[in-house]
CSV table of C-alpha atoms in Angstrom, one decimal:
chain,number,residue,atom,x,y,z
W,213,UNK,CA,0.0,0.0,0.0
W,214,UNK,CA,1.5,3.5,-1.0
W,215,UNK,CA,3.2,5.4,2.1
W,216,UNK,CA,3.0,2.1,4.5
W,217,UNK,CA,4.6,-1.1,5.2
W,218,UNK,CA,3.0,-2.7,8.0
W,219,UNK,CA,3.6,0.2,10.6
W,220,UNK,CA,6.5,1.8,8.7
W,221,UNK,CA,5.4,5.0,7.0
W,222,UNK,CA,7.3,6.8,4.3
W,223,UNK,CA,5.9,10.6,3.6
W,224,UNK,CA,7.6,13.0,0.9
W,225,UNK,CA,6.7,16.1,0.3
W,226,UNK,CA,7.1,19.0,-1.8
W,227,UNK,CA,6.8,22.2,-0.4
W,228,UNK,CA,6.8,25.3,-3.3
W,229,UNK,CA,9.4,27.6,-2.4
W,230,UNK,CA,8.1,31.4,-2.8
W,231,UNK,CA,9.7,33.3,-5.8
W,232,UNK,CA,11.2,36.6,-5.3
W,233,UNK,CA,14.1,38.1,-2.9
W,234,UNK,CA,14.2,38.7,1.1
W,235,UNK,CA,13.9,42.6,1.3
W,236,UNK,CA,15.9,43.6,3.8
W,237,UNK,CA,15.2,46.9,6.3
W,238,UNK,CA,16.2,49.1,4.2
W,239,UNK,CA,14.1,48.1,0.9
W,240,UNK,CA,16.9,46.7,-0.6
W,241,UNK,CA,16.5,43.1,-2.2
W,242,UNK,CA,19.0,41.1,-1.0
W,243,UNK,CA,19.2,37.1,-1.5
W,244,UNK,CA,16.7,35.0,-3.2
W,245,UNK,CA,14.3,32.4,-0.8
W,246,UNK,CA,15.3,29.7,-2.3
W,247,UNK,CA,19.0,30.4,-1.6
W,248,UNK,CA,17.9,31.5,1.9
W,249,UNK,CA,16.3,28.3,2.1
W,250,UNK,CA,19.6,26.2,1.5
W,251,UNK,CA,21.8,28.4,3.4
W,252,UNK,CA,19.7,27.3,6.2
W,253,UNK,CA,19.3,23.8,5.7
W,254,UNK,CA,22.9,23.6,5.2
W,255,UNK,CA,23.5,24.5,9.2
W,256,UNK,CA,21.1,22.2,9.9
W,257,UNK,CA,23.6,20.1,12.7
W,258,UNK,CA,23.6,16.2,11.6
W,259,UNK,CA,23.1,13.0,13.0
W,260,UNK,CA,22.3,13.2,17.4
W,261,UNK,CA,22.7,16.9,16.9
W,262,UNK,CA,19.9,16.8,14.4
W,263,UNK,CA,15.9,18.1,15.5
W,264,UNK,CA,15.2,15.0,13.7
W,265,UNK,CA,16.9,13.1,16.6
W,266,UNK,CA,13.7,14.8,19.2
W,267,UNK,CA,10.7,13.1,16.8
W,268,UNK,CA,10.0,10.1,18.5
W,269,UNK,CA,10.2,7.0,16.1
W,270,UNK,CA,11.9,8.5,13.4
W,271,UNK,CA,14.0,6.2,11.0
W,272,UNK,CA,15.2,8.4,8.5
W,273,UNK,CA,14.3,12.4,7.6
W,274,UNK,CA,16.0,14.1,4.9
W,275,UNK,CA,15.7,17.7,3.5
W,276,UNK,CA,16.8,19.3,0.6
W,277,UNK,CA,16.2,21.6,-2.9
W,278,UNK,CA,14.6,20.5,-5.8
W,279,UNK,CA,15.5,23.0,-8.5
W,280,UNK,CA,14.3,21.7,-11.3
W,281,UNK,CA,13.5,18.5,-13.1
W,282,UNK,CA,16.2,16.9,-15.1
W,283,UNK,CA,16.3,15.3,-18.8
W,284,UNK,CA,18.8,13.0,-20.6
W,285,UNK,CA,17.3,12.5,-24.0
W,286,UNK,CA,18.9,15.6,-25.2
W,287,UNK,CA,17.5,19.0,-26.6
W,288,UNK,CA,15.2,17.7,-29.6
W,289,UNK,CA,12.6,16.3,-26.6
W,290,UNK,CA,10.5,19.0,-25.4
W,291,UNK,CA,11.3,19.4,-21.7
W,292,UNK,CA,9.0,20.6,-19.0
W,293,UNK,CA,10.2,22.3,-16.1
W,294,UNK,CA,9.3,23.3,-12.9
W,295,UNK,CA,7.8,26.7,-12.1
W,296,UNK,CA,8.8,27.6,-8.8
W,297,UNK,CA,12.1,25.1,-6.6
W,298,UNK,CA,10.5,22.9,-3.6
W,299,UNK,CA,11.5,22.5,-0.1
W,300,UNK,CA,11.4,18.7,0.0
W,301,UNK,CA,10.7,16.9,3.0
W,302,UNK,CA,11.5,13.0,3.3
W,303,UNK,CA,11.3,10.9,6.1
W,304,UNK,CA,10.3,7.1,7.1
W,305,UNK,CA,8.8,6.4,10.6
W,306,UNK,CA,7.0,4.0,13.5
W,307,UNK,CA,3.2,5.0,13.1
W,308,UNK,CA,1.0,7.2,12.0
W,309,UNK,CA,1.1,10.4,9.8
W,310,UNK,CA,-0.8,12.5,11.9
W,311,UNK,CA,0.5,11.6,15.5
W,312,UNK,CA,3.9,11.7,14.0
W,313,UNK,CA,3.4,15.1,12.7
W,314,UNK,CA,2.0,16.4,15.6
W,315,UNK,CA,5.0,15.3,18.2
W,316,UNK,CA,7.2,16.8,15.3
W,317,UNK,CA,5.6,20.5,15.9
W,318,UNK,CA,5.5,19.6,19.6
W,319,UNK,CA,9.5,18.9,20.0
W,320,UNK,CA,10.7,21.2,17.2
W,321,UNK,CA,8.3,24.5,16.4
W,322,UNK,CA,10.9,26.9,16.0
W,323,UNK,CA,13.3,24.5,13.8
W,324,UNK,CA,10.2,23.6,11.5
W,325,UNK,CA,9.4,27.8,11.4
W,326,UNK,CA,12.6,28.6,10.5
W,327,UNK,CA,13.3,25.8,7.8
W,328,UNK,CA,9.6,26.3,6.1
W,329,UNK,CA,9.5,30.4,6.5
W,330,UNK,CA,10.0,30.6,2.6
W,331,UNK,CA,7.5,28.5,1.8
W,332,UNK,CA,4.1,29.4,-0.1
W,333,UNK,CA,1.1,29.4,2.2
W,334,UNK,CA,3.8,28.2,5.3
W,335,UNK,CA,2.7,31.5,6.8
W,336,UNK,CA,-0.9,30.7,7.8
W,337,UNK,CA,0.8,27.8,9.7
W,338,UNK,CA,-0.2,28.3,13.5
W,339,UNK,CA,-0.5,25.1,15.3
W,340,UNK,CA,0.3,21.6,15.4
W,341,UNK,CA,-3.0,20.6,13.2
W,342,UNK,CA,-1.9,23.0,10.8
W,343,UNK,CA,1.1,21.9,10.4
W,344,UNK,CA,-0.7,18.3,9.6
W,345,UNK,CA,-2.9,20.0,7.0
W,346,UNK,CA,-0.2,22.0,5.5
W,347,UNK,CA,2.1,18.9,4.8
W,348,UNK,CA,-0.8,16.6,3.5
W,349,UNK,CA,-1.4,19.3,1.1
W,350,UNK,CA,2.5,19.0,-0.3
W,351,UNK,CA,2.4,15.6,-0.1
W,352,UNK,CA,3.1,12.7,-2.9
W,353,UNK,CA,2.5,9.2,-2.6
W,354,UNK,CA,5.1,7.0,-1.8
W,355,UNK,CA,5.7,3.3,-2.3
W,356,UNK,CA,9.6,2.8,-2.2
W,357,UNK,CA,11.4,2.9,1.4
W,358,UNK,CA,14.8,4.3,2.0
W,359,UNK,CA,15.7,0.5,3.4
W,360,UNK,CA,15.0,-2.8,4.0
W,361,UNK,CA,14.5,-2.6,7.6
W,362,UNK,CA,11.3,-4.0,9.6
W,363,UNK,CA,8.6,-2.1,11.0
W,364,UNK,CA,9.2,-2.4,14.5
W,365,UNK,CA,9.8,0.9,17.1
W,366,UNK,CA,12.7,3.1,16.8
W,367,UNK,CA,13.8,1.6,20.5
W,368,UNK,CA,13.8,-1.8,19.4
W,369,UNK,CA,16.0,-1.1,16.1
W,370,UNK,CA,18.2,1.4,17.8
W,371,UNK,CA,18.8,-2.1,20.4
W,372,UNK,CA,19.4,-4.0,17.4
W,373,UNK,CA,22.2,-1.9,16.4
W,374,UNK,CA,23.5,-1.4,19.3
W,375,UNK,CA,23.8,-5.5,20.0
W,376,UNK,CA,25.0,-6.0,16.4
W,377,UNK,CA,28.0,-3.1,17.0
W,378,UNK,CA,28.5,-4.9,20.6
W,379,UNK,CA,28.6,-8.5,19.0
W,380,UNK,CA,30.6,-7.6,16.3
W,381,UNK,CA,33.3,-6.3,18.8
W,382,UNK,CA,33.0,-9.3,20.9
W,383,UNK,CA,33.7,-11.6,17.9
W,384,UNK,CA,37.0,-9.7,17.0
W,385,UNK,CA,38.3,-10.1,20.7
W,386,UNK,CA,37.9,-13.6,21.0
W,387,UNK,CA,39.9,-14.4,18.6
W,388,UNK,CA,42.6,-17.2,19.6
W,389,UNK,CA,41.1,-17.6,23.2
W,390,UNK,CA,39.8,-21.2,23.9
W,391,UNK,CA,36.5,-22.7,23.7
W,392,UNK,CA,36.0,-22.2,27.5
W,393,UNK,CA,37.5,-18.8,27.6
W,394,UNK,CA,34.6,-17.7,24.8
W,395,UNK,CA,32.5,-19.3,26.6
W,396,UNK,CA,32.8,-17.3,30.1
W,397,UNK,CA,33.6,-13.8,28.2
W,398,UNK,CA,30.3,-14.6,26.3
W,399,UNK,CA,28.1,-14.6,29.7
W,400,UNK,CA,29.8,-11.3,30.2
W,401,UNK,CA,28.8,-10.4,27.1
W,402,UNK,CA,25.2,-10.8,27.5
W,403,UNK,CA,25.0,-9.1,31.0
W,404,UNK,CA,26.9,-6.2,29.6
W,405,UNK,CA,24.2,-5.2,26.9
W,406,UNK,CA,21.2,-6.7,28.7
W,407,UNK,CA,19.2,-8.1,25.5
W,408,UNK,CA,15.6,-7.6,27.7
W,409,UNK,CA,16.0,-4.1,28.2
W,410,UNK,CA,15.6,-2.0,24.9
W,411,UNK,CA,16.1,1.7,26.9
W,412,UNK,CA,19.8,0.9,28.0
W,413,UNK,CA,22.4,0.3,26.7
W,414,UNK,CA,21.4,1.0,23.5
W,415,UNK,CA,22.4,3.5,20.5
W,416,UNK,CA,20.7,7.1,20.4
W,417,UNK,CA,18.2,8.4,18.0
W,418,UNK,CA,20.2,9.8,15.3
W,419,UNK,CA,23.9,7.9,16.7
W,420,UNK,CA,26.1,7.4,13.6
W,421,UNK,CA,28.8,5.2,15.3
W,422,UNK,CA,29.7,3.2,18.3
W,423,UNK,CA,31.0,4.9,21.2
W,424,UNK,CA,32.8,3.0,24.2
């Protein structure tokens, strides 16, 4: 079914970005939106520093331009082309649209403002539910995933990851060591990550590598 997999959902949107120049103060134009759009997704931090990291459940989120659209059939094709460059928002999560949405506004109102400021219409955005409106207005239907990972809660793949990193590790340092030595080191093993309880120690929403 387009935009879910069991409880994975996959939204993309595509957010017109107004035409025209920020006026500054004094009246003078100064850069266009769209460039004042990338400017600021470009300081955007990444990874646990990310806003994306506060949304609860979120597997994947991704921003960026869409200028135009692109051909490769060469000039004797008419081409069409876009009329105005789109913010475009991707991101695959545990749940549902509109409770997703919702906690997204909740945890990150000013980061959402000051990404979508440029946008047509974004202005008339007020509230959470607006917010929901505003992106189910901009959005496209989506049937392909950015992986092949299961539906289950961000906790329990952010565990997963965690025990593969930890298990990994463990493999590399048992090298050599006997049969009986594994053995013991592998108990330790399993009470260090404590495979029951999927709060701690596990990775963090947005964690990119394994720290000690």
């Amino acid at each position: 079914m387009a935009n879910k997999s069991g409880k994975a959902y996959a939204l993309t949107t595509l957010c017109p970005i107004s035409i025209g120049n920020i006026i500054d103060k004094d009246g003078i134009e100064r850069e266009s939106y769209d460039k004042a759009v990338r400017r600021l997704l470009q300081d955007i931090p990444l990874n646990e520093k990310s806003f994306f990291a506060q949304v609860d459940n979120t597997y994947f989120a991704r921003l960026f331009i869409l200028n135009d659209v692109f051909f490769q059939q060469g000039d004797e094709f008419e081409q069409d082309h876009l009329k105005s460059k789109y913010l475009c928002f991707n991101t695959n999560f545990h749940g549902d649209l509109e409770p997703y949405l919702i906690n997204m506004w909740d945890k990150c109102e000013d980061e959402i403002r000051t990404v979508w400021q440029y946008c047509v219409g974004f202005k008339l955005v007020n509230s959470a539910l607006e917010f929901v409106h505003y992106i189910k207005e901009c959005q496209l239907k989506t049937t392909l995933f950015f992986n092949g990972s299961n539906d289950e809660s961000l906790t329990k793949q952010l565990k997963a990851l965690y025990v593969k990193q930890m298990f990994s590790e463990f493999v590399l340092t048992q090298q050599g060591k006997s049969a009986s030595e594994t053995k013991v080191n592998f108990k330790y093993f399993l009470q260090r990550v404590q495979l029951n309880n999927l709060e701690s120690p596990s990775w963090k929403p947005g964690q990119s590598e394994l720290t000690p």
